[in-house]
XYZ file of C-alpha atoms in Angstrom:
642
model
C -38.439 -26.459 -39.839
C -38.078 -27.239 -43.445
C -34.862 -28.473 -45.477
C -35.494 -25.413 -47.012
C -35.076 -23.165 -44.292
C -32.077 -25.119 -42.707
C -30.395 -24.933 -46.006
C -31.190 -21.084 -46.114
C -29.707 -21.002 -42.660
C -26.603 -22.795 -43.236
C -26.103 -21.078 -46.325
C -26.111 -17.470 -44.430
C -24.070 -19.198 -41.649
C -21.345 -20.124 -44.367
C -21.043 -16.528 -45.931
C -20.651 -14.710 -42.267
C -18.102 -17.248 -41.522
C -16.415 -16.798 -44.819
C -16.329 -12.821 -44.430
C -15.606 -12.843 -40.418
C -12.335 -15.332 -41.334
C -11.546 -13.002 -44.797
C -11.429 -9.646 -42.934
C -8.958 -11.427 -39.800
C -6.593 -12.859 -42.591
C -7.315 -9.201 -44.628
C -3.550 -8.111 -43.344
C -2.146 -10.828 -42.728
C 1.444 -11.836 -44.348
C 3.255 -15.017 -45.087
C 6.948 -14.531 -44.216
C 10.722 -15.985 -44.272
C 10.577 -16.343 -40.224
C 14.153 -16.955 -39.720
C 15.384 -14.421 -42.317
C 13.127 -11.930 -41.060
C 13.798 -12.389 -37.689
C 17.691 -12.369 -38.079
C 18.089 -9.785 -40.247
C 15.557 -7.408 -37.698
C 18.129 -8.297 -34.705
C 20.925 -7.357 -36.651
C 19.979 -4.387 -38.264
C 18.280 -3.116 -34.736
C 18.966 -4.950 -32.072
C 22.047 -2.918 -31.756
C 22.757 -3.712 -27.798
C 22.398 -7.690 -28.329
C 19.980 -8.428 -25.230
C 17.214 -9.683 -27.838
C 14.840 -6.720 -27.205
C 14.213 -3.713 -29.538
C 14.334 -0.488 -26.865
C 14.575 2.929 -26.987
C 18.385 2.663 -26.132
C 19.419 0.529 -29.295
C 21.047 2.883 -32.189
C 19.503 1.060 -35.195
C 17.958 3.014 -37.763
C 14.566 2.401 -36.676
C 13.062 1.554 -39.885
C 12.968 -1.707 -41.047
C 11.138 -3.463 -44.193
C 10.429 -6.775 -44.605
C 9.164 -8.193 -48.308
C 6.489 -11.161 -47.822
C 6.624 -14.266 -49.648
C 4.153 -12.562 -52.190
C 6.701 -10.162 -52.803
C 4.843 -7.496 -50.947
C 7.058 -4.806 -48.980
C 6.201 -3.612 -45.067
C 7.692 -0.430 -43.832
C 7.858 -1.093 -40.173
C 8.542 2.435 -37.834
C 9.971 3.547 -34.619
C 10.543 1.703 -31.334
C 7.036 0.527 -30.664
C 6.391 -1.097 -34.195
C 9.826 -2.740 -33.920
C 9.565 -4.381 -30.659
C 5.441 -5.264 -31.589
C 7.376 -7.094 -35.046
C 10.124 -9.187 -33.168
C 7.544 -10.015 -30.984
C 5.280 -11.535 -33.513
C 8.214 -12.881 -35.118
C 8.506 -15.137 -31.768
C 5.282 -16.299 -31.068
C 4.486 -17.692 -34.774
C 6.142 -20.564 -36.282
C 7.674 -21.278 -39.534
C 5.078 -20.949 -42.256
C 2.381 -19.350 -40.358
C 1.525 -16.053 -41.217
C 2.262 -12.496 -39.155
C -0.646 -10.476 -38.569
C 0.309 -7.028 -39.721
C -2.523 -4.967 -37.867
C -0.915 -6.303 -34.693
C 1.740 -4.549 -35.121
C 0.423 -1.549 -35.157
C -2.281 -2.307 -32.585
C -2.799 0.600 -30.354
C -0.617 0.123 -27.093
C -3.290 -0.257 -24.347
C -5.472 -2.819 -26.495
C -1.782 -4.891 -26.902
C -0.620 -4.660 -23.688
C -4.755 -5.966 -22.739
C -4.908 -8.667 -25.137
C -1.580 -10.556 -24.344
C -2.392 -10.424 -20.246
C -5.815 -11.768 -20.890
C -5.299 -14.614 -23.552
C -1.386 -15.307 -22.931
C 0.260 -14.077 -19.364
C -2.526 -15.773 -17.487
C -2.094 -19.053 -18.805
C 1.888 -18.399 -18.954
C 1.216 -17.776 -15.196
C -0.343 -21.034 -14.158
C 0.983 -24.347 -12.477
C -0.331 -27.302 -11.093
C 1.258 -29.305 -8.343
C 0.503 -33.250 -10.466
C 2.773 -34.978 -12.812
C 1.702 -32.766 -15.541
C 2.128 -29.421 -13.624
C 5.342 -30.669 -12.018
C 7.600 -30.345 -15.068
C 7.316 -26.255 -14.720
C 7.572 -26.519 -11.328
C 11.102 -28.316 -11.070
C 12.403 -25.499 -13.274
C 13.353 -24.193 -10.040
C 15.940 -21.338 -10.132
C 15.761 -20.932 -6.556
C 16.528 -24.262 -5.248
C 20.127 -24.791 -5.309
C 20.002 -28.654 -5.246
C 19.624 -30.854 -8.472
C 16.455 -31.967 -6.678
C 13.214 -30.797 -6.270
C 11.569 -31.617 -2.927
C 8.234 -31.723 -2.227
C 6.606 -31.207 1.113
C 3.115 -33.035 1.536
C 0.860 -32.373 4.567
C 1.172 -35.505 7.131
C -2.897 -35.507 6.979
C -3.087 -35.333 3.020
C -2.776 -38.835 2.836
C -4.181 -39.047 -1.117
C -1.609 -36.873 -1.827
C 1.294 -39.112 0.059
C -0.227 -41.744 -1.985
C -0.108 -40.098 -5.569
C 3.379 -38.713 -5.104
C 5.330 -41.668 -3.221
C 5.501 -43.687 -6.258
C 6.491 -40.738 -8.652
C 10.021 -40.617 -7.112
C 10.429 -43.554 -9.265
C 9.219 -41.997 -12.479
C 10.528 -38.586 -11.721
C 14.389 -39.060 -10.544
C 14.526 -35.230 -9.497
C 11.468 -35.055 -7.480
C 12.129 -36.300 -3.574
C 8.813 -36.237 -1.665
C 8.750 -35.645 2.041
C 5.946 -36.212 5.040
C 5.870 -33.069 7.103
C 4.940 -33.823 10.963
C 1.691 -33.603 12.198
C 2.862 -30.507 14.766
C 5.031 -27.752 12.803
C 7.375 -25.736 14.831
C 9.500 -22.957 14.509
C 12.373 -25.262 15.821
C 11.387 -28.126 12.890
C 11.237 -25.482 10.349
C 14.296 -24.363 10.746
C 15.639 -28.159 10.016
C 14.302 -27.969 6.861
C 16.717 -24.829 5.953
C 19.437 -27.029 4.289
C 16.839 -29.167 2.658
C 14.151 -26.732 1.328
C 11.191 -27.220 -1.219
C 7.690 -26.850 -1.919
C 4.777 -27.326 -0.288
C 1.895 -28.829 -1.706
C -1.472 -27.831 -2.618
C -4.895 -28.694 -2.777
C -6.393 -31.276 -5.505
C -9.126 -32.896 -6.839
C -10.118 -36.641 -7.605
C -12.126 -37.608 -10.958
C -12.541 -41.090 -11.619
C -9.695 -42.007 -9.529
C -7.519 -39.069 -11.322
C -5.060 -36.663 -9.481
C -5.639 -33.066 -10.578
C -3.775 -30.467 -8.711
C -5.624 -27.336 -8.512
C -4.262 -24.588 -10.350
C -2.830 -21.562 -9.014
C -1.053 -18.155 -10.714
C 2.410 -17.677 -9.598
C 3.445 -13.868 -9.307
C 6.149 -14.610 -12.737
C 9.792 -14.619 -13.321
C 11.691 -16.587 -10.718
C 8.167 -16.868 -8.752
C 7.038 -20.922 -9.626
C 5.222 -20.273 -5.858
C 1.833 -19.278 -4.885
C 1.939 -16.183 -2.831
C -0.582 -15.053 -0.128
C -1.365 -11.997 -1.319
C -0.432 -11.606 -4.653
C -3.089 -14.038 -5.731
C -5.861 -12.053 -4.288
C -5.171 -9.111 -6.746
C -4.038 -11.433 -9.400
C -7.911 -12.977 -8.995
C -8.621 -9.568 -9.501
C -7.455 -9.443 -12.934
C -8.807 -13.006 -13.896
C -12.482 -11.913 -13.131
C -11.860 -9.150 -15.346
C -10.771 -11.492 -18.113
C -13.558 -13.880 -17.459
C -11.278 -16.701 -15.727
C -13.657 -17.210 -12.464
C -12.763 -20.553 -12.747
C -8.629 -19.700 -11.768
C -10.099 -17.167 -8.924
C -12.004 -20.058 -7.915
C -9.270 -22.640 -7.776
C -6.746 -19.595 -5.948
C -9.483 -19.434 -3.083
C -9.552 -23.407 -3.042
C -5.819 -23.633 -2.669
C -6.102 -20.944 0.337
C -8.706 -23.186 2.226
C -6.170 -26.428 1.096
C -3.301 -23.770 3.516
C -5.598 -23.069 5.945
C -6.479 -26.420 6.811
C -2.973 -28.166 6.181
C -0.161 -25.429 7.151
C -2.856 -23.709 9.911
C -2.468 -20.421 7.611
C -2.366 -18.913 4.407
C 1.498 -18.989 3.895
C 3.582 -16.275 2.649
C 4.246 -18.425 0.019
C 3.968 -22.333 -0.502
C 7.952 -23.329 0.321
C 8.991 -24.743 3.293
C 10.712 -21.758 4.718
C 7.541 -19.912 5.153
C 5.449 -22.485 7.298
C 5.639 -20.075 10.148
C 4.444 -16.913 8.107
C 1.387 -15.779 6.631
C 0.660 -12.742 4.514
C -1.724 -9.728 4.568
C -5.771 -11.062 4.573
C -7.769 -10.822 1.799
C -9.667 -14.134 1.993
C -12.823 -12.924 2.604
C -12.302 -9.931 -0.429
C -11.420 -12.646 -2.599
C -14.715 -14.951 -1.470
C -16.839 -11.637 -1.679
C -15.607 -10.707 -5.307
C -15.950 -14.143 -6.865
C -19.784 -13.907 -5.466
C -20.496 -11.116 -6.401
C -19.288 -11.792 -10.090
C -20.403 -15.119 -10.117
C -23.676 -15.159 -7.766
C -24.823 -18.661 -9.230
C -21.589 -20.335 -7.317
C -22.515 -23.396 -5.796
C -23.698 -22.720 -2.200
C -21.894 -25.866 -0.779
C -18.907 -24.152 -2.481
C -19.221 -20.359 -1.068
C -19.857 -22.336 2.949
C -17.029 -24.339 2.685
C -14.530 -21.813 1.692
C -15.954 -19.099 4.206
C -15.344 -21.572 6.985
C -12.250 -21.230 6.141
C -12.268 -17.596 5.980
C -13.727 -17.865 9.958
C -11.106 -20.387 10.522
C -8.301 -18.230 9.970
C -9.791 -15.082 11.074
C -10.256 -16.654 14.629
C -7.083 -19.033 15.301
C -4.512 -17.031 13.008
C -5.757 -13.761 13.600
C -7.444 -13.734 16.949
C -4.842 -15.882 18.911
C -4.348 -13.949 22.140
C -0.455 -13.341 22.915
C 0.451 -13.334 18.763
C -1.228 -11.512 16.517
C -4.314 -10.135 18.838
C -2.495 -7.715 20.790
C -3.316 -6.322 24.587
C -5.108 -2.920 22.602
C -7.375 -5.413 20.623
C -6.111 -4.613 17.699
C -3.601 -6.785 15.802
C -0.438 -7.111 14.294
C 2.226 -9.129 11.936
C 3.864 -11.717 14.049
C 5.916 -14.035 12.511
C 7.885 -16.720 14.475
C 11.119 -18.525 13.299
C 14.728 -18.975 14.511
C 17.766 -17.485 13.323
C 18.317 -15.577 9.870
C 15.957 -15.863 7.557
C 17.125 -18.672 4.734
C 15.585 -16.890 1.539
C 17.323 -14.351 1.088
C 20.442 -13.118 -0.329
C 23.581 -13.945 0.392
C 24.603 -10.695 2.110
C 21.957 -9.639 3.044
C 21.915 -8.677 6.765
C 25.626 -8.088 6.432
C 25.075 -4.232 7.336
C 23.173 -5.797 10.560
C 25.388 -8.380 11.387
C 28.407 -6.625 11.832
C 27.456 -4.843 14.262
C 26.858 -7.843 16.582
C 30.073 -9.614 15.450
C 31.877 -7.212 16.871
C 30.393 -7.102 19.644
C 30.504 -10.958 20.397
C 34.250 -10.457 19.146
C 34.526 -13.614 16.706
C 35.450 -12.941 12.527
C 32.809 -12.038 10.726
C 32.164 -15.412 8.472
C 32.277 -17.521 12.252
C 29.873 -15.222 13.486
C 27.007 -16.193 10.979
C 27.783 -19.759 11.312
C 27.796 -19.581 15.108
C 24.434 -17.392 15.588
C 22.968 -19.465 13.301
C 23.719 -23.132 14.768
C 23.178 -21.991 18.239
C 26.525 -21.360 19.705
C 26.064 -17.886 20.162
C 23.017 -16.544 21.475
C 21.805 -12.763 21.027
C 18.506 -11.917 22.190
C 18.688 -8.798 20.451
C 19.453 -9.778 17.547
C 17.280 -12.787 17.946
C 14.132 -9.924 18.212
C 15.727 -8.011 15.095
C 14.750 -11.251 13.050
C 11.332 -11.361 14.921
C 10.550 -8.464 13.201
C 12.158 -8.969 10.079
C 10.235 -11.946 9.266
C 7.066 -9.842 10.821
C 7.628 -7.202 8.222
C 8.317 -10.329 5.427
C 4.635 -11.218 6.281
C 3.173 -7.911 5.696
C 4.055 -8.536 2.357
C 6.039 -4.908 2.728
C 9.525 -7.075 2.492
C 11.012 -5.058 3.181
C 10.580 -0.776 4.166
C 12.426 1.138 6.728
C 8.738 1.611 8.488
C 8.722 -1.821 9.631
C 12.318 -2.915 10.123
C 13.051 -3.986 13.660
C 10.003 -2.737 14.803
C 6.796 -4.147 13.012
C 6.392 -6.628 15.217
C 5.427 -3.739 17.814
C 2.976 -2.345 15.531
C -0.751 -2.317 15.234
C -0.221 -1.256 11.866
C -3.495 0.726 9.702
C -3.135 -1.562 6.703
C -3.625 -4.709 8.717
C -6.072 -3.951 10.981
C -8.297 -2.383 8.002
C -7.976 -5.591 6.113
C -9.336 -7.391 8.977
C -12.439 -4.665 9.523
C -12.933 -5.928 5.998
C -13.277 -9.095 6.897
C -15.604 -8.437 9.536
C -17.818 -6.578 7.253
C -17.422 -8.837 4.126
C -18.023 -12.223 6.756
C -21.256 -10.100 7.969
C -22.370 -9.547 4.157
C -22.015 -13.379 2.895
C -23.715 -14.305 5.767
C -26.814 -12.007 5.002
C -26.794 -11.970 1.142
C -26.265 -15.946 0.746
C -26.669 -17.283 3.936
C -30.240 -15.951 4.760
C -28.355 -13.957 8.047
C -27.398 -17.583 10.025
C -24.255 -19.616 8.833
C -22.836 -22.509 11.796
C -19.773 -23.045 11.893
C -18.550 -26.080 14.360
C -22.102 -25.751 16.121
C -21.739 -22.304 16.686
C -24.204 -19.970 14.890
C -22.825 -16.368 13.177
C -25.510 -14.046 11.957
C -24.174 -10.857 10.373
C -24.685 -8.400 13.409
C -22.006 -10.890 15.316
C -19.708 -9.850 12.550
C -21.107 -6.245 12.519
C -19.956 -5.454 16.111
C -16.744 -6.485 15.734
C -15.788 -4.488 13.217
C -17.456 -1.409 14.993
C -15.671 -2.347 17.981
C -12.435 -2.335 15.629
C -13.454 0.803 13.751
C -13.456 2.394 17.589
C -9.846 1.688 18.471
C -8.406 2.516 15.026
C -9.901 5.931 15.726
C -8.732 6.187 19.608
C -5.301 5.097 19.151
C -4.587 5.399 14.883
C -6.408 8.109 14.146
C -4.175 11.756 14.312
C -6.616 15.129 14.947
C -3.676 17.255 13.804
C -2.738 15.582 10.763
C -6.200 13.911 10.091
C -4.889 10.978 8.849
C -4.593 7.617 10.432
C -0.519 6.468 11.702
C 0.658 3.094 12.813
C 0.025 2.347 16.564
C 3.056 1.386 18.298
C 1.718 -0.565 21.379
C 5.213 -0.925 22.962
C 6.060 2.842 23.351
C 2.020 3.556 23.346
C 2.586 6.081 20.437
C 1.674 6.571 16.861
C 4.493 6.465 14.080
C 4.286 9.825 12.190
C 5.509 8.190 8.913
C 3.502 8.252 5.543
C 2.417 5.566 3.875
C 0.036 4.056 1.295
C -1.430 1.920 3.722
C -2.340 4.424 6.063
C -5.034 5.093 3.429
C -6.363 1.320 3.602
C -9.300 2.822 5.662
C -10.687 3.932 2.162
C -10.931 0.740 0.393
C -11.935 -0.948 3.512
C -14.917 1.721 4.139
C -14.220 3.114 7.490
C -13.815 6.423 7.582
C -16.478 8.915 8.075
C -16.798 11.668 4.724
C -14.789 13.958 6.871
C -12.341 11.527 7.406
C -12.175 10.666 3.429
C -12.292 14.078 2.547
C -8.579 15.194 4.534
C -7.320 11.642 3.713
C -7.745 12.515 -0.348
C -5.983 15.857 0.199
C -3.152 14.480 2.168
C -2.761 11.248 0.023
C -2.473 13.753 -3.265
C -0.049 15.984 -0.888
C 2.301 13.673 0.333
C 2.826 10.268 -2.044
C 1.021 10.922 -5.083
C 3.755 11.167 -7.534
C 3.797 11.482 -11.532
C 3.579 7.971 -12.146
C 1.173 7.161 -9.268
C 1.041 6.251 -5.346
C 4.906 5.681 -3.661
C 5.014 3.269 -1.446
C 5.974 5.911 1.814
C 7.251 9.119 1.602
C 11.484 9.624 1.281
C 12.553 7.441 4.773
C 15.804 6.016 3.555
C 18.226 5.680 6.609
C 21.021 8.427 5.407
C 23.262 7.384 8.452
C 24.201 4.166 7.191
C 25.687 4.236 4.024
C 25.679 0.454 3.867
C 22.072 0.350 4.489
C 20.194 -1.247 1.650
C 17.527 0.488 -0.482
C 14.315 -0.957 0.963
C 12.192 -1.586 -2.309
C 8.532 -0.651 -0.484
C 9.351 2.558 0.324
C 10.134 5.925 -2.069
C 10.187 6.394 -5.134
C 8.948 2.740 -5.576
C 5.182 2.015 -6.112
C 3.622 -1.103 -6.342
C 0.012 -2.766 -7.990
C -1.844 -3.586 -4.793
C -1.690 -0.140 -3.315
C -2.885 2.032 -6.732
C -5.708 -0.971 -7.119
C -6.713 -0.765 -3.572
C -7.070 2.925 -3.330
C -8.556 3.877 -6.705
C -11.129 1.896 -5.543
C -11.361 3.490 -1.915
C -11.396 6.747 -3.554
C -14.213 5.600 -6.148
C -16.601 4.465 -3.388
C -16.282 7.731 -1.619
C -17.257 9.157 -4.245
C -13.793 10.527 -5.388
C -14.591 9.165 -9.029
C -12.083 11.931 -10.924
C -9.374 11.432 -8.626
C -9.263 7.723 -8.766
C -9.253 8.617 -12.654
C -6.536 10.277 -12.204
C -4.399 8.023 -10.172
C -5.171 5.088 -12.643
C -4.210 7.309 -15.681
C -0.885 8.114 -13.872
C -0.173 4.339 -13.293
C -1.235 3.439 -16.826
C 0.727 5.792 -18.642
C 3.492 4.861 -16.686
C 3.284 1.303 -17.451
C 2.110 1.992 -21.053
C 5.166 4.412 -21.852
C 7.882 1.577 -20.520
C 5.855 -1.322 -22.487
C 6.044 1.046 -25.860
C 10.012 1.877 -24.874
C 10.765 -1.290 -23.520
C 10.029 -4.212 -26.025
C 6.807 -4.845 -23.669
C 8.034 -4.539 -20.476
C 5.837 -5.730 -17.443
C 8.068 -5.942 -14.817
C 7.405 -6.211 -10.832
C 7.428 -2.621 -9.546
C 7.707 1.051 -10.582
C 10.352 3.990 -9.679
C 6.876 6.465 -9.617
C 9.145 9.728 -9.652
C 11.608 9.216 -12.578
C 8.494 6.837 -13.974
C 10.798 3.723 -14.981
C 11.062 0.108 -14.284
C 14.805 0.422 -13.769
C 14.093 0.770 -10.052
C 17.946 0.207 -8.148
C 16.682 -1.549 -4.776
C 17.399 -5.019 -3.371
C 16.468 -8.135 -5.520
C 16.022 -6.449 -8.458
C 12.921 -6.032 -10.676
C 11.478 -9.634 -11.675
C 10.212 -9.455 -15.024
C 12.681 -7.373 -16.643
C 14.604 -10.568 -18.084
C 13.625 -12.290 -21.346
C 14.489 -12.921 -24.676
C 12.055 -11.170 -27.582
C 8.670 -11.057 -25.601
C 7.943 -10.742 -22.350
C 6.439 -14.426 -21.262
C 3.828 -13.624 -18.844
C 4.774 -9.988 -17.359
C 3.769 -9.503 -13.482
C 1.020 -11.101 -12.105
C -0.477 -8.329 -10.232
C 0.948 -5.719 -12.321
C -1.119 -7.468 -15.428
C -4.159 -7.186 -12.767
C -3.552 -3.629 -12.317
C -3.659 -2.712 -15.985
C -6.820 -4.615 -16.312
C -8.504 -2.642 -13.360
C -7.144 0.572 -14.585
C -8.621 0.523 -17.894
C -12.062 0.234 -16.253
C -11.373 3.050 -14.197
C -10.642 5.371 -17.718
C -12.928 7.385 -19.737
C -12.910 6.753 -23.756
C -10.899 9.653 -24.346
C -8.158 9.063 -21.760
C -7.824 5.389 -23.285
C -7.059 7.430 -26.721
C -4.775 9.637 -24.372
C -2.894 6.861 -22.965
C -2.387 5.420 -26.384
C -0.918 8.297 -27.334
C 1.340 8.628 -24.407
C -0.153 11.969 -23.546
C 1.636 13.215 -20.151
C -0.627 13.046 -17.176
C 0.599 16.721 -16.146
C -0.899 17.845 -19.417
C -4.338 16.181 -18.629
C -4.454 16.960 -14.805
């Protein structure tokens, strides 16, 4: 090429960079940061919680004068909250983009999840990642303590000397065999467990992981499947990538993917999505290395066959399965108070006070087998991720439950795909060859029994299978309607499960959780937070898309819409508001159920919002025609659309 030509070249180069960077800084503004930003919170900020809402009394119109002497008339509730928020991500002497705060909700709420909240969302488990880490409001210790596999031994190595270094960090071996009875040693003493890592020339990495967000700094089972979700959306394969790593690292240290990575849930796993997780990063990324996609689903094999398949646990005598979780005495996460309304009934009964009571079940010196099964399935129920709902307490450990045993037909169908799409239909594991129709006939053989003993003619819909009392339990729930998203039902089947899923939980905001089960005899009993009015992410994103491949394209529309606008309308009232779950009836975040709403609590702008939440806005838009994008911008009602 001629030095004519490059200089041509260069010289068009140069005036498409010039315009591209003139029309971004077109609106932008040079300001007095900390005079702007005090004089907004005290003209506005009427309430003093450092947010710009819907309930403070200011005026609600605000100008600020630029340091070119320029004036900006900023408007309403929305426009406020969008200004203090740009007020506290920029510095002192950068410049405010003044297009951003008017950017259309939807696009906002969009942008921050996929180039802030996901990387506000990470950690690392390495001397670099540990500083975010040992911000730990739930330990109640001045020290962190780390838990290291007893086979890891380049981890023992790395971390041993950083006690040193680090004075807050203690380190500790776990044994080779983890019991229920060693667990519960560790209650005084908790911390985190560790995850997996890589070595480059002779460097520690941890391998990241997305923490759910607020008081979360843990890596939860299930969360981090839809959370993956969300990153392959936003083009970060490469944190999907390092989630299903990190479950391989639990699988093959803890001997299951934990309910979450702290020492107090080493005998608990959560609801399976391993193989959707393997399936979806394949299937967006199909160049993945192939060394890569076999070592990861042997570990989706390994844990479908000794966590899942184990004969007397979770493999029940009907072949299907169930949520067993093992572990002795009350559970030490939660709250003080907690089990009170339980508890007092067996005090009484063993006679001593109250307060001795706890101490003395929990050391030993009284022994209750009936209450010792009432924590059985508590913690079951804590697995299911459903922690907690009045359909599973003190009784899901007797249940072959839908949503469980649909997740693992998945499994059987997604293990039967890799193996035919990437594995040329023959994949050994431990000298034992799988083709897919091995995988295929189990999940027909599971598809069988869900429809002999879940399936209900008169309802047509599928129920929970209580094996104990050989009966179904007639209660509604969203994942009675798992069968959708995991593909077995027949059309008929789909066809009554649509009407009765828009009949019984679909609500103006979206999908509840169950249908209204609160226990009205007890006045003291707590307001489970997975059942009515609540809704949560991973039930609208699994069944908008069980309803989409049925074919059920305008209702799934629909559903997402309702979600969205929900979400949307609290954002635009709420300073930005992400937050962990959804009243779907009075369509708020100021849901009044145990542990709160995480996510709800900051100071200007919202950090990170929810993990799985941010996933489900990212699916949701995809789900959305053009038009009802410019509808949910607008905050149109959903009863005005549908």
């Amino acid at each position: 090429m001629s030095k004519k030509k490059i200089g041509f070249q260069f010289l068009i180069t140069f005036i498409v960079f010039w315009v591209v960077v003139s029309c971004q800084n077109k609106n932008q503004a040079q300001i007095d940061y900390t005079l702007t930003l005090e004089n907004l919170i005290n003209q506005e900020d009427t309430d003093g919680d450092k947010k710009i809402t819907i309930e403070d009394k200011g005026p609600k119109k605000f100008t600020f004068v630029d340091l070119n002497g320029k004036p900006h008339v900023v408007e309403g509730t929305y426009h406020l909250s969008n200004l203090l928020q740009e007020l506290a991500i920029v510095k002192e002497g950068d410049t405010i983009s003044v297009d951003r705060i008017t950017e259309a909700p939807s696009d906002r709420i969009s942008r921050l999840i996929k180039t802030r909240f996901w990387d506000n969302l990470t950690r690392s488990i390495d001397k670099d990642g540990l500083q975010k880490v040992l911000e730990d409001t739930k330990s109640n210790s001045d020290s962190l303590r780390l838990y290291i596999p007893f086979n890891d031994k380049e981890a023992i190595a790395y971390f041993k000397p950083l006690e040193a270094e680090i004075k807050k960090l203690k380190v500790g071996i776990l044994p080779e065999e983890i019991t229920p009875t060693y667990v519960k040693t560790l209650n005084d003493t908790p911390g985190i467990l560790n995850l997996a890592h890589t070595t480059e020339n002779k460097q520690y990495k941890g391998t990241p992981f997305v923490v759910p967000g607020g008081r979360f700094n843990e890596m939860y089972g299930w969360d981090s499947y839809f959370e993956s979700v969300g990153l392959l959306i936003d083009g970060r394969e490469d944190l999907a990538m390092a989630m299903a790593d990190n479950f391989g690292y639990q699988i093959q240290h803890y001997g299951k993917i934990l309910n979450a990575n702290r020492s107090y849930y080493l005998t608990r796993t959560q609801p399976p999505f391993f193989s959707s997780l393997l399936k979806e990063i394949y299937q967006n990324k199909p160049k993945v290395s192939l060394a890569w996609l076999a070592n990861n689903l042997k570990m989706v094999i390994k844990e479908y066959e000794t966590v899942w398949m184990k004969e007397g646990k979770r493999l029940t005598n009907t072949g299907l399965n169930r949520f067993y979780a093992e572990g002795i005495g009350i559970p030490p996460e939660t709250e003080e108070g907690h089990f009170d309304f339980v508890l007092k009934e067996y005090a009484d009964k063993h006679k001593p006070d109250f307060k001795s009571f706890k101490v003395m079940y929990q050391d030993g010196r009284i022994k209750d087998k009936e209450l010792d099964q009432y924590f059985i399935h508590d913690r079951s129920m804590r697995e299911s991720g459903h922690d907690t709902s009045n359909r599973l307490d003190n009784i899901c450990a007797d249940l072959n439950t839908v949503g469980l045993n649909s997740l693992l037909y998945k499994y059987e169908t997604d293990i039967a795909y890799l193996i035919k799409n990437v594995f040329d239909n023959s994949f050994e594991v431990n000298d034992t060859k799988y083709t897919a129709g091995f995988w295929l006939a189990k999940a027909e053989q599971r598809k069988k029994l869900m429809n002999t003993l879940m399936w209900n003619e008169e309802h047509a819909v599928f129920y929970d299978y209580n094996f104990v009392t050989q009966k179904q339990v007639l209660i509604e729930s969203a994942t009675n309607y798992y069968p959708l998203w995991a593909g077995i039902c027949s059309k008929e089947q789909a066809s009554s499960l649509v009407k009765s899923l828009f009949k019984n939980l679909v609500q103006k905001g979206g999908i509840a959780g169950t249908t209204d089960i609160a226990d009205k005899t007890n006045r003291n009993a707590p307001q489970r937070q997975w059942d009515f009015p609540n809704g949560w992410a991973p039930h609208q994103m699994m069944l908008w898309r069980g309803l989409r491949e049925y074919g059920y394209d305008k209702e799934a529309q629909e559903l997402a819409y309702r979600w969205l606008w929900m979400i949307t309308k609290n954002a635009v009232q709420y300073n930005g508001t992400i937050p962990e779950k959804y009243d779907v009836v009075k369509c708020t975040h100021k849901v009044y159920a145990e542990y709160g709403n995480v996510g709800t609590d900051f100071d200007y702008i919202t950090p990170s919002g929810f993990g799985w939440m941010n996933a489900s806005y990212q699916l949701g838009l995809r789900f959305l025609e053009r038009s009802q994008i410019d509808s949910l911008n607008t905050l149109i009602d959903p009863d005005e659309i549908f």
